[in-house]
Structures are given as C-alpha cells and as structure tokens.
Short mmCIF file of C-alpha atoms in Angstrom, two decimals:
data_model
loop_
_atom_site.label_atom_id
_atom_site.label_comp_id
_atom_site.label_asym_id
_atom_site.label_seq_id
_atom_site.Cartn_x
_atom_site.Cartn_y
_atom_site.Cartn_z
CA HIS A 1392 8.32 -0.85 -8.58
CA SER A 1393 8.58 2.97 -7.82
CA GLU A 1394 7.97 6.34 -9.20
CA PHE A 1395 11.95 7.04 -9.48
CA HIS A 1396 12.09 3.10 -11.56
CA ALA A 1397 9.36 4.62 -13.56
CA THR A 1398 11.35 7.36 -14.34
CA LYS A 1399 14.66 5.47 -14.73
CA GLU A 1400 12.84 2.92 -17.64
CA ILE A 1401 11.26 6.07 -19.61
CA CYS A 1402 14.70 7.61 -19.69
CA LYS A 1403 16.11 4.37 -20.94
CA LEU A 1404 13.57 4.31 -24.21
CA LEU A 1405 13.96 8.16 -24.43
CA THR A 1406 18.18 7.40 -25.08
CA ALA A 1407 17.59 4.67 -27.36
CA ALA A 1408 15.67 6.48 -28.94
CA GLY A 1409 17.83 9.47 -29.61
CA PHE A 1410 17.22 11.79 -26.95
CA GLN A 1411 19.84 13.87 -25.22
CA GLN A 1412 19.71 14.52 -21.46
CA ILE A 1413 20.00 18.07 -20.57
CA SER A 1414 19.82 19.87 -17.33
CA GLU A 1415 17.49 22.02 -15.62
CA ARG A 1416 21.45 23.18 -13.64
CA ASP A 1417 23.34 23.89 -16.65
CA ASP A 1418 21.64 27.16 -18.33
CA GLU A 1419 24.10 26.48 -21.46
CA ASP A 1420 21.82 23.41 -22.06
CA TRP A 1421 18.81 25.74 -23.06
CA THR A 1422 21.12 28.59 -24.69
CA LYS A 1423 23.40 26.94 -26.76
CA VAL A 1424 22.52 22.91 -27.18
CA LEU A 1425 18.97 23.40 -28.41
CA LYS A 1426 18.36 23.42 -31.69
CA PRO A 1427 15.58 22.33 -34.33
CA ASN A 1428 15.12 18.94 -35.32
CA GLY A 1429 16.77 18.45 -31.89
CA LYS A 1430 15.26 15.43 -29.31
CA TYR A 1431 16.06 16.48 -25.50
CA PHE A 1432 14.91 15.33 -21.69
CA PHE A 1433 15.42 16.52 -18.41
CA THR A 1434 14.22 15.18 -15.03
CA ARG A 1435 13.38 16.66 -11.94
CA ASN A 1436 14.05 14.74 -8.09
CA GLN A 1437 14.42 11.67 -10.12
CA SER A 1438 10.65 10.84 -10.60
CA ALA A 1439 9.10 13.54 -13.09
CA VAL A 1440 10.99 13.48 -16.32
CA ILE A 1441 9.87 16.39 -19.76
CA ALA A 1442 10.80 15.35 -23.20
CA PHE A 1443 10.41 17.30 -26.37
CA ALA A 1444 11.28 17.33 -30.02
CA ILE A 1445 11.93 20.47 -31.42
CA GLY A 1446 10.66 20.62 -35.25
CA GLY A 1447 12.24 21.77 -38.15
CA LYS A 1448 10.35 24.72 -38.86
CA TYR A 1449 10.12 25.48 -35.54
CA LYS A 1450 10.76 29.30 -34.48
CA PRO A 1451 9.80 31.77 -30.94
CA GLY A 1452 5.63 32.79 -31.25
CA ASN A 1453 5.44 28.52 -32.86
CA GLY A 1454 3.31 26.56 -30.52
CA PHE A 1455 3.71 23.12 -28.65
CA THR A 1456 1.86 20.10 -28.91
CA MET A 1457 1.82 18.36 -25.63
CA ALA A 1458 0.90 15.32 -23.42
CA GLY A 1459 0.92 15.19 -19.73
CA ALA A 1460 0.48 11.97 -17.27
CA HIS A 1461 2.02 11.30 -13.83
CA THR A 1462 4.68 8.65 -12.76
CA ASP A 1463 2.94 7.83 -9.27
CA SER A 1464 0.73 5.60 -7.90
CA PRO A 1465 -1.20 4.91 -4.23
CA VAL A 1466 1.21 2.64 -2.31
CA LEU A 1467 2.03 2.58 1.47
CA LYS A 1468 5.12 4.80 2.05
CA VAL A 1469 7.31 3.57 4.54
CA LYS A 1470 7.76 6.05 7.38
CA PRO A 1471 10.34 7.89 8.17
CA VAL A 1472 10.92 5.85 11.31
CA SER A 1473 9.41 2.67 10.85
CA LYS A 1474 10.80 0.79 13.13
CA THR A 1475 7.97 -0.83 15.05
CA GLY A 1476 6.67 -4.54 16.40
CA SER A 1477 4.42 -6.14 18.86
CA ALA A 1478 4.24 -9.63 19.99
CA GLY A 1479 7.60 -11.23 18.91
CA PHE A 1480 7.19 -9.77 15.31
CA LEU A 1481 9.44 -7.03 13.24
CA GLN A 1482 7.17 -4.91 11.66
CA VAL A 1483 7.12 -1.70 9.21
CA GLY A 1484 6.00 1.17 10.23
CA VAL A 1485 4.11 2.80 6.50
CA GLU A 1486 1.66 5.73 5.02
CA CYS A 1487 -0.80 5.46 3.11
CA TYR A 1488 0.23 7.61 -0.03
CA GLY A 1489 -2.74 8.53 -2.38
CA GLY A 1490 -6.81 6.98 -2.19
CA GLY A 1491 -5.59 3.27 -2.36
CA LEU A 1492 -7.83 0.54 -2.02
CA TRP A 1493 -5.50 -0.83 0.92
CA ASN A 1494 -7.82 -3.95 1.35
CA THR A 1495 -6.00 -5.30 -1.59
CA TRP A 1496 -2.84 -5.45 0.32
CA PHE A 1497 -3.47 -7.80 2.84
CA ASP A 1498 -2.48 -11.30 2.37
CA ARG A 1499 -0.31 -9.86 -1.04
CA ASN A 1500 3.86 -11.11 -1.33
CA LEU A 1501 5.53 -7.75 -0.97
CA THR A 1502 8.78 -6.07 -1.22
CA VAL A 1503 10.05 -2.69 -0.89
CA ALA A 1504 11.28 -0.36 -3.76
CA GLY A 1505 12.67 2.95 -3.96
CA ARG A 1506 15.56 5.50 -3.73
CA VAL A 1507 18.78 5.18 -1.02
CA ILE A 1508 21.35 8.26 -0.46
CA LEU A 1509 25.01 6.46 -0.02
CA ASP A 1510 27.55 7.82 1.71
CA SER A 1511 29.79 7.44 -1.60
CA GLY A 1512 33.65 8.41 0.13
CA LYS A 1513 36.24 10.89 -0.74
CA ASP A 1514 36.80 12.77 -3.39
CA LYS A 1515 40.73 13.49 -4.93
CA ASP A 1516 40.16 16.90 -2.47
CA GLY A 1517 39.80 14.93 0.49
CA LYS A 1518 36.04 16.07 1.10
CA SER A 1519 33.08 13.70 1.27
CA THR A 1520 30.67 13.01 -1.51
CA PHE A 1521 27.22 11.46 -1.59
CA GLU A 1522 25.12 10.18 -4.13
CA SER A 1523 21.51 8.86 -4.97
CA LYS A 1524 20.98 5.16 -6.03
CA LEU A 1525 18.02 3.12 -6.85
CA VAL A 1526 17.05 -0.44 -5.36
CA TYR A 1527 14.49 -2.99 -5.40
CA ILE A 1528 14.34 -5.75 -3.78
CA PRO A 1529 13.08 -9.03 -6.28
CA ARG A 1530 11.52 -11.21 -3.44
CA PRO A 1531 8.64 -11.21 -1.08
CA VAL A 1532 9.82 -9.60 2.28
CA LEU A 1533 7.07 -8.43 3.91
CA CYS A 1534 3.08 -9.57 4.33
CA ILE A 1535 0.15 -7.60 5.97
CA PRO A 1536 -1.86 -10.79 7.01
CA ASN A 1537 -5.49 -10.70 7.23
CA LEU A 1538 -7.31 -11.74 9.98
CA ALA A 1539 -8.94 -15.42 10.35
CA ILE A 1540 -12.93 -14.99 9.83
CA HIS A 1541 -13.30 -17.67 12.87
CA LEU A 1542 -11.68 -14.10 15.36
CA ASN A 1543 -14.06 -11.58 12.72
CA ARG A 1544 -17.28 -12.96 12.12
CA ASP A 1545 -18.61 -9.29 11.84
CA ILE A 1546 -17.46 -8.85 8.28
CA TYR A 1547 -20.04 -10.83 6.97
CA THR A 1548 -22.51 -7.99 8.47
CA LYS A 1549 -20.32 -4.80 8.50
CA GLY A 1550 -17.91 -5.53 6.10
CA PHE A 1551 -14.31 -5.62 5.96
CA LYS A 1552 -13.38 -2.68 7.99
CA PHE A 1553 -9.78 -2.11 9.58
CA ASN A 1554 -8.02 0.93 10.85
CA LYS A 1555 -5.30 2.18 8.63
CA GLU A 1556 -2.95 2.83 11.30
CA ASP A 1557 -3.11 -0.49 13.26
CA HIS A 1558 -4.20 -2.71 10.94
CA LEU A 1559 -2.11 -1.81 7.71
CA LEU A 1560 1.49 -3.08 9.64
CA PRO A 1561 3.59 -5.03 7.29
CA VAL A 1562 5.32 -8.21 8.96
CA LEU A 1563 8.97 -8.51 8.35
CA ALA A 1564 10.32 -11.19 10.45
CA THR A 1565 9.84 -12.90 13.73
CA GLU A 1566 12.55 -11.63 16.46
CA GLU A 1567 12.98 -15.29 16.95
CA LEU A 1568 14.68 -16.16 13.72
CA ASN A 1569 15.91 -12.42 13.49
CA LYS A 1570 18.51 -12.09 15.77
CA GLU A 1571 19.76 -8.68 14.82
CA ALA A 1572 23.30 -9.22 15.58
CA GLY A 1573 26.03 -7.40 13.98
CA VAL A 1574 24.18 -5.13 11.64
CA LYS A 1575 24.75 -1.48 11.91
CA GLY A 1576 23.71 0.99 9.68
CA GLY A 1577 24.76 4.25 9.04
CA ASP A 1578 24.02 7.58 10.33
CA GLY A 1579 21.99 5.71 13.14
CA LYS A 1580 19.51 4.51 10.67
CA THR A 1581 19.26 1.40 13.09
CA VAL A 1582 17.31 3.85 15.73
CA GLU A 1583 15.14 4.65 12.69
CA HIS A 1584 14.64 1.16 10.82
CA HIS A 1585 15.17 -2.65 11.50
CA SER A 1586 18.90 -3.19 10.86
CA LEU A 1587 17.12 -6.13 9.25
CA LEU A 1588 15.81 -4.10 6.70
CA ILE A 1589 18.22 -1.96 5.99
CA ASP A 1590 20.81 -4.75 5.42
CA LEU A 1591 18.76 -6.28 3.09
CA ILE A 1592 18.96 -2.79 1.02
CA ALA A 1593 22.69 -3.19 1.45
CA LYS A 1594 23.12 -6.44 0.05
CA GLU A 1595 21.08 -5.53 -2.64
CA LEU A 1596 23.08 -2.65 -3.96
CA LYS A 1597 26.13 -4.26 -2.36
CA VAL A 1598 27.58 -1.51 -0.08
CA GLU A 1599 28.54 -1.67 3.23
CA ALA A 1600 24.84 -0.97 6.02
CA ALA A 1601 27.25 2.16 7.13
CA LYS A 1602 27.57 3.84 3.81
CA ILE A 1603 23.10 3.68 3.81
CA ARG A 1604 22.56 7.61 4.89
CA ASP A 1605 18.67 7.61 4.58
CA ILE A 1606 15.98 5.66 2.60
CA GLU A 1607 13.06 6.60 0.47
CA LEU A 1608 10.85 3.53 -0.09
CA SER A 1609 7.59 2.41 -0.93
CA LEU A 1610 5.87 -1.21 -0.61
CA CYS A 1611 5.29 -3.16 -3.60
CA ASP A 1612 3.41 -6.54 -5.26
CA THR A 1613 6.09 -8.67 -6.69
CA GLN A 1614 3.62 -10.66 -8.54
CA PRO A 1615 4.63 -9.30 -12.17
CA ALA A 1616 2.40 -8.18 -14.50
CA CYS A 1617 0.79 -10.64 -16.96
CA LEU A 1618 -1.61 -11.05 -19.86
CA ASN A 1619 -5.05 -12.21 -18.34
CA GLY A 1620 -8.47 -14.08 -19.37
CA ALA A 1621 -8.95 -17.20 -21.85
CA ARG A 1622 -8.26 -14.95 -24.59
CA LYS A 1623 -5.37 -12.78 -23.30
CA GLU A 1624 -7.22 -9.53 -23.86
CA PHE A 1625 -6.70 -7.89 -20.27
CA ILE A 1626 -3.52 -6.55 -19.37
CA SER A 1627 -2.80 -7.22 -15.11
CA ALA A 1628 -0.61 -5.04 -13.10
CA ARG A 1629 0.41 -2.84 -10.87
CA GLY A 1630 0.73 0.75 -11.60
CA LEU A 1631 -1.75 0.63 -14.84
CA ASP A 1632 -2.91 4.23 -13.22
CA ASN A 1633 -0.98 5.67 -14.58
CA LEU A 1634 2.05 3.97 -15.79
CA MET A 1635 0.04 3.04 -18.86
CA MET A 1636 -0.40 6.68 -20.09
CA SER A 1637 3.09 7.45 -19.45
CA PHE A 1638 4.54 4.63 -21.69
CA VAL A 1639 2.05 5.81 -23.93
CA CYS A 1640 2.42 8.99 -24.23
CA THR A 1641 6.60 8.25 -24.57
CA LYS A 1642 6.29 5.72 -27.18
CA SER A 1643 3.83 8.05 -28.57
CA LEU A 1644 6.03 10.74 -28.92
CA ILE A 1645 9.47 9.09 -30.22
CA ASP A 1646 7.81 7.37 -33.05
CA SER A 1647 6.19 10.16 -34.15
CA CYS A 1648 9.83 11.44 -34.70
CA GLU A 1649 10.88 8.82 -36.91
CA GLY A 1650 11.23 9.46 -40.77
CA LYS A 1651 10.89 13.41 -41.95
CA SER A 1652 7.60 14.04 -39.82
CA LEU A 1653 9.54 15.97 -36.88
CA SER A 1654 11.46 17.65 -39.91
CA GLU A 1655 8.65 19.23 -41.04
CA GLU A 1656 6.85 19.86 -37.94
CA PRO A 1657 7.01 24.01 -37.10
CA GLN A 1658 5.60 23.06 -33.45
CA VAL A 1659 7.05 21.43 -30.36
CA ARG A 1660 6.21 18.19 -29.27
CA LEU A 1661 6.61 17.05 -25.80
CA VAL A 1662 5.66 14.65 -22.86
CA ALA A 1663 5.69 15.66 -19.21
CA LEU A 1664 5.43 13.08 -16.55
CA PHE A 1665 4.81 14.39 -13.40
CA ASP A 1666 5.01 13.07 -9.77
CA ASN A 1667 2.30 13.60 -7.21
CA GLU A 1668 -0.28 13.62 -8.84
CA GLU A 1669 -2.59 11.42 -6.44
CA VAL A 1670 -1.47 13.59 -3.49
CA GLY A 1671 -2.67 16.63 -5.62
CA SER A 1672 0.27 17.71 -7.74
CA VAL A 1673 1.91 20.49 -5.27
CA SER A 1674 5.19 19.64 -4.72
CA GLN A 1675 8.49 20.74 -6.70
CA GLN A 1676 7.94 17.79 -9.21
CA GLY A 1677 4.36 18.09 -9.00
CA ALA A 1678 2.16 19.18 -12.59
CA SER A 1679 1.32 22.18 -9.80
CA SER A 1680 4.62 23.67 -9.90
CA ASN A 1681 6.60 25.93 -12.14
CA ILE A 1682 8.24 23.25 -13.74
CA MET A 1683 6.00 23.18 -16.58
CA THR A 1684 5.64 26.90 -17.34
CA ARG A 1685 9.50 27.08 -16.92
CA VAL A 1686 10.57 24.33 -19.24
CA LEU A 1687 8.16 26.04 -22.07
CA GLN A 1688 9.56 29.28 -21.65
CA ARG A 1689 12.95 27.96 -21.75
CA ILE A 1690 12.67 26.34 -24.94
CA HIS A 1691 10.66 29.43 -26.82
CA GLY A 1692 12.74 32.39 -25.18
CA GLU A 1693 12.44 35.25 -23.22
CA ASP A 1694 10.12 37.37 -25.58
CA ILE A 1695 6.74 37.51 -23.69
CA LYS A 1696 4.80 38.72 -26.39
CA LEU A 1697 5.81 35.82 -29.01
CA PHE A 1698 5.41 33.56 -25.77
CA ASP A 1699 1.85 34.62 -25.17
CA ALA A 1700 1.11 33.98 -29.25
CA ALA A 1701 2.74 30.51 -28.64
CA MET A 1702 0.78 29.24 -25.64
CA ARG A 1703 -2.56 29.97 -27.68
CA LYS A 1704 -1.38 28.08 -30.47
CA SER A 1705 -0.99 25.14 -28.47
CA PHE A 1706 -2.48 22.30 -26.82
CA LEU A 1707 -2.08 19.40 -24.17
CA VAL A 1708 -3.92 15.52 -23.45
CA SER A 1709 -3.84 15.08 -20.08
CA ALA A 1710 -3.94 11.54 -19.91
CA ASP A 1711 -4.74 9.66 -17.06
CA MET A 1712 -6.24 6.34 -16.78
CA ALA A 1713 -10.44 6.65 -16.75
CA HIS A 1714 -13.08 3.86 -15.05
CA ALA A 1715 -14.36 1.19 -17.22
CA VAL A 1716 -18.04 -0.48 -16.68
CA HIS A 1717 -17.48 -2.76 -14.37
CA PRO A 1718 -20.27 -5.87 -15.41
CA ASN A 1719 -20.98 -6.59 -11.55
CA TYR A 1720 -21.23 -2.57 -10.43
CA MET A 1721 -22.98 -1.27 -14.05
CA SER A 1722 -25.41 1.03 -12.02
CA LYS A 1723 -22.35 3.16 -10.99
CA HIS A 1724 -21.70 4.47 -13.79
CA GLU A 1725 -23.92 6.99 -16.34
CA ALA A 1726 -26.29 4.97 -18.35
CA ASN A 1727 -24.99 7.18 -21.30
CA HIS A 1728 -21.25 7.33 -20.07
CA ARG A 1729 -20.39 3.46 -19.61
CA PRO A 1730 -16.69 3.00 -21.11
CA MET A 1731 -16.02 -0.40 -22.23
CA ILE A 1732 -12.66 -2.12 -22.87
CA HIS A 1733 -11.45 -2.50 -25.96
CA LYS A 1734 -13.67 0.63 -27.47
CA GLY A 1735 -11.12 2.76 -27.49
CA LEU A 1736 -9.81 6.07 -25.25
CA VAL A 1737 -12.26 7.52 -22.90
CA VAL A 1738 -12.50 11.39 -23.07
CA LYS A 1739 -13.39 12.67 -19.95
CA HIS A 1740 -16.23 15.21 -19.42
CA ASN A 1741 -17.17 17.51 -16.41
CA GLY A 1742 -19.03 20.47 -16.12
CA ASN A 1743 -17.44 21.51 -13.04
CA GLN A 1744 -14.31 21.23 -14.33
CA ARG A 1745 -12.70 18.60 -12.38
CA TYR A 1746 -11.63 17.60 -15.85
CA ALA A 1747 -10.17 20.50 -18.34
CA THR A 1748 -12.47 18.95 -21.24
CA ASN A 1749 -14.60 21.08 -23.52
CA ARG A 1750 -16.36 20.81 -26.83
CA VAL A 1751 -13.46 22.56 -28.83
CA THR A 1752 -10.58 20.22 -27.25
CA THR A 1753 -13.23 17.68 -27.75
CA PHE A 1754 -13.66 18.39 -31.71
CA LEU A 1755 -9.81 18.28 -32.13
CA ILE A 1756 -9.26 14.88 -30.42
CA GLU A 1757 -12.06 13.99 -32.67
CA GLU A 1758 -11.01 14.83 -35.87
CA ILE A 1759 -7.82 13.28 -35.78
CA ALA A 1760 -9.17 9.63 -34.33
CA LYS A 1761 -11.99 10.48 -37.25
CA ARG A 1762 -9.54 10.43 -39.69
CA HIS A 1763 -8.26 7.50 -38.57
CA ASP A 1764 -10.62 5.06 -37.90
CA ILE A 1765 -9.49 5.65 -34.25
CA PRO A 1766 -12.34 4.46 -31.73
CA LEU A 1767 -13.11 7.01 -28.92
CA GLN A 1768 -15.41 6.80 -25.83
CA LYS A 1769 -17.53 9.99 -23.95
CA PHE A 1770 -17.24 9.73 -19.83
CA VAL A 1771 -19.37 11.42 -17.00
CA VAL A 1772 -20.07 10.73 -13.51
CA ARG A 1773 -23.20 10.49 -12.25
CA ASN A 1774 -24.54 13.29 -10.28
CA ASP A 1775 -24.73 11.93 -7.07
CA MET A 1776 -21.27 10.46 -7.03
CA GLY A 1777 -17.61 12.68 -6.51
CA CYS A 1778 -15.60 12.97 -9.49
CA GLY A 1779 -12.21 12.74 -9.47
CA SER A 1780 -9.28 15.18 -10.95
CA THR A 1781 -6.33 15.23 -13.13
CA ILE A 1782 -3.10 17.12 -13.85
CA GLY A 1783 -5.28 18.70 -16.53
CA PRO A 1784 -6.97 21.65 -15.11
CA ALA A 1785 -4.04 22.76 -12.88
CA LEU A 1786 -2.05 22.83 -15.88
CA SER A 1787 -4.66 24.45 -18.20
CA SER A 1788 -5.59 27.20 -16.16
CA LYS A 1789 -1.92 27.98 -14.91
CA ALA A 1790 -0.43 28.05 -19.09
CA GLY A 1791 -3.67 29.14 -20.40
CA VAL A 1792 -2.94 26.16 -22.83
CA ARG A 1793 -6.23 24.36 -24.29
CA THR A 1794 -6.40 21.05 -22.97
CA ILE A 1795 -8.47 17.43 -22.94
CA ASP A 1796 -8.43 14.94 -20.38
CA VAL A 1797 -8.28 11.42 -21.72
CA GLY A 1798 -7.46 7.46 -20.70
CA ILE A 1799 -7.57 3.83 -21.05
CA PRO A 1800 -10.57 2.52 -19.77
CA GLN A 1801 -9.73 0.26 -16.59
CA TRP A 1802 -11.00 -1.91 -13.71
CA ALA A 1803 -10.01 -1.72 -10.05
CA MET A 1804 -8.48 1.38 -10.24
CA HIS A 1805 -5.76 2.22 -7.37
CA SER A 1806 -6.07 -1.28 -6.21
CA VAL A 1807 -2.58 -2.92 -5.58
CA ARG A 1808 -3.42 -4.86 -8.46
CA GLU A 1809 -5.46 -3.25 -11.90
CA THR A 1810 -6.66 -4.41 -15.28
CA CYS A 1811 -6.97 -2.70 -18.68
CA GLY A 1812 -7.96 -4.30 -22.26
CA THR A 1813 -4.82 -4.56 -24.90
CA LYS A 1814 -6.56 -3.17 -27.91
CA ASP A 1815 -6.71 0.13 -25.65
CA VAL A 1816 -3.26 0.59 -25.22
CA TYR A 1817 -2.95 0.59 -29.45
CA SER A 1818 -5.92 2.49 -30.33
CA SER A 1819 -4.22 4.84 -27.64
CA TYR A 1820 -1.04 5.03 -28.53
CA GLN A 1821 -2.16 5.30 -32.49
CA MET A 1822 -4.65 8.25 -31.51
CA ILE A 1823 -1.71 10.24 -29.30
CA LYS A 1824 0.67 9.24 -32.19
CA ALA A 1825 -1.61 10.91 -34.96
CA TYR A 1826 -2.01 13.65 -32.61
CA PHE A 1827 1.63 14.44 -32.31
CA GLU A 1828 1.94 14.63 -36.03
CA GLU A 1829 -1.35 16.39 -37.15
CA PHE A 1830 -2.27 18.69 -34.55
CA PRO A 1831 -0.56 22.18 -36.06
CA GLU A 1832 -2.00 21.42 -39.51
CA LEU A 1833 -5.86 20.40 -37.65
CA ASP A 1834 -5.22 23.58 -35.47
CA ALA A 1835 -4.50 26.52 -38.45
CA SER A 1836 -7.41 25.46 -40.15
CA PHE A 1837 -10.20 25.97 -37.81
CA LYS A 1838 -11.31 29.10 -36.83
CA VAL A 1839 -12.24 29.95 -32.52
CA ASP A 1840 -10.52 32.36 -30.14
#
C-alpha cells in the first residue's frame, strides 16, 4: 500500500525467520548483541530496512555479501494542505512523486495509505506522548475521472494531454452529500485537510479524529495483485518496481541462512532496502545517505585498515526491475539486447555508468548462474534514448564496493499497474540465494585488484 507498509511486511518476514530487531539509537545493540551466526535487522524512518546475518566464521577484515533494492514507487502523495475542490466537489490536493505514468491513474478505484502521527495521551508522569501508526483504507474512496471524448476531440490528433496540477485532483465526495458536520480533526487538521478524510482515517484507526496530529499519505490502487494470462504466467500488481526485487532479495537472504550454510560463512550477508530511490535517493533513508557505510562500519568495528580490506572483499547486487521487450514497441529496445519475460534476471550495462555493472562483476554473477543452470539476460539502452539509473552507482562509489545492476524484466514500469513473469521471480530468487551462499568461495578463486 505504501513504502511504510512494505517495510512492515518485510519486518514480519524477518521476525518469523528468527531475525532479531535492533536499533540504530542503542549503541549496545551493536557492541554487545551482535555475534557470529546471529541474524538482525533495523529500520529507519519506517520506510527503509537493513537485514544482515553474520557468518559463523566471520572476523573483522572479512567482507560483506550484499543485495540492495528500494521500497518506494512513483505515487501521488497527499499535499501538506490538501483541502481543495470546485463545482460542488470535495477534492484532495496531491503531489507527483517520482516519474509516474500518471495517465494510468485516471478512472481507477483509489484509496489512501501511509502513516499517521497520533496523540497517545499522557504517560505516568503526566507528559504528552505521541506515536506513528500505519493506515490503509481498504475500499475505494477517491477517483480521478477522465474527460469524455465528446469534450476532448483533440485526443485523436494530439494525444492524451493533461496538466498535472489542474487535472490530477482526485474527487473525494460531493458537497451535497457530505455536509461535513460534527467532524473535528486534531491540531487544526480540518483547516489543512477535509474533515471527511480525517474522519475516514480516524475510523480506520479506531481513534478520535482530534487525536490525529499529522498525516503522511499516498494514493494507491485498490485492485489486488493477480495472476494474469491464459496460462496464469504473468503477475499484475502495483509497485512491482521495486517491491518485487525487495521481496526476492529478502526471501533469498532468509532461505540462504537455513541449515549449516550460515555457520560455515566467512562473510556477512546483508540486504538493504532503501526509500526515495525514485527521486534520487538523497534523504536520510535513501541510498545516498550514510546508512549503508555506517551499518557496515558498526558491524565490522572501527579498525579502519581492516575495514578497507573488508570493502575490497565485498560485493553488492543492486536489484531493480528491468524493461522487458514490448511486443507492440520492439523498436524501443536495442536489437541485441531485448530482455524477454521468462528468460531470467537481466544484467544491466551502461557505458556512461548509469548502472554500476562492469565486466568483472558480470563474470562473477554469470559464473554462479552457470553452476546452477540459472538463466541470465543482458540489457543496454539504445544510443538515441536516455537511460535510467539505480542505487547501484551511488552505493558503489561511496563504499568502493564492486557492484552489479540486475532486475526482473517487466512491462509498464511506473504505471499504476505493472506486469512481470512468474518464472523470472523464481529464477531470480534462485540466483540471489546462490550468490549469498557461494560468492566468498568464488571470489577467493578469482585474482583481480
């Protein structure tokens, strides 16, 4: 539903698998709790999570076997002051987050999800306390209606054009049926947001509307994920970019720790799921923050010389969804690099370093795939088209870690609803699990600076 909900679900998976939650705020968690064969995780801002498992044979100076992804997707975020409307309709002001295919948000059954800051009353000393709770309203409460063709004949000659400020305003209700009587939000929130919206949130959380101090919400589609196609071979859902890679990385880490695998591991296995990748990663919970380098240092210890050696033994798989060839738009792909659905994880290359992949990192991953007969594909963008980027280059350059960019191929990236293939999810899981289990041994056999 939101990056906050994604993080919560990942934490549930980790807890169920025996990972222990620790805190960045508590130094003793890092100096006294961590130990070989231990499995841990922590969150930052409720929207980023890092999980790691310390090998039974790990010692300072050994490396980190890592995978990274992100929890956010392009969405419409509710503005700090969202109360607006016209022509007798209550509407909600929204802000475009990331580079979405915003035309796909029209005529969808939408709702809101996110987090709410609540006044939770007085403590035993009579001091005010507050808490953050997640909320999701499980029914359609908003819509962005399209303009009828009879009023927009130019669409056939000029295409579907709209103004993101004026035409992406979702409708909440009519003034006639709403009445807005008797609903009071907390701390002036009914001045900033429609009291009807605040009331919906309060009812979902089972709290008084006056307890709501602030909200951080995004719009989301209420249509659930499903298997699609006559053979049920496609997965259609919101946010596959990049919740699918977040899930695959987490599941691979969890399952790689089963049996004796972790007890024989000389390195630390780690998954980092960041927020704000879709807008450049420059935030306290983004990949360009200090979160990755600091967690590696805190796990390793403060011996700088040994830490530098550890970084040279480390490796990162930057996992972000890729572009599958589209049967109706084949010319959009470079002729020799057309990733197919069901043909495996895509290795992304870019000579201008929009991806962090190089030939050495490609070889190492391809060698693991070869040992298990796991399919891989390669992608290069056309010279006459721009290339997206990932968390890979930022993390590789900041930490000095060898990195490869990969992703499951999908259609309709950044649409309100995206599609990928079922076989690619499983083969990608196999690939990353094998990487966690086998990389240190392979790396030791490969001589390169």
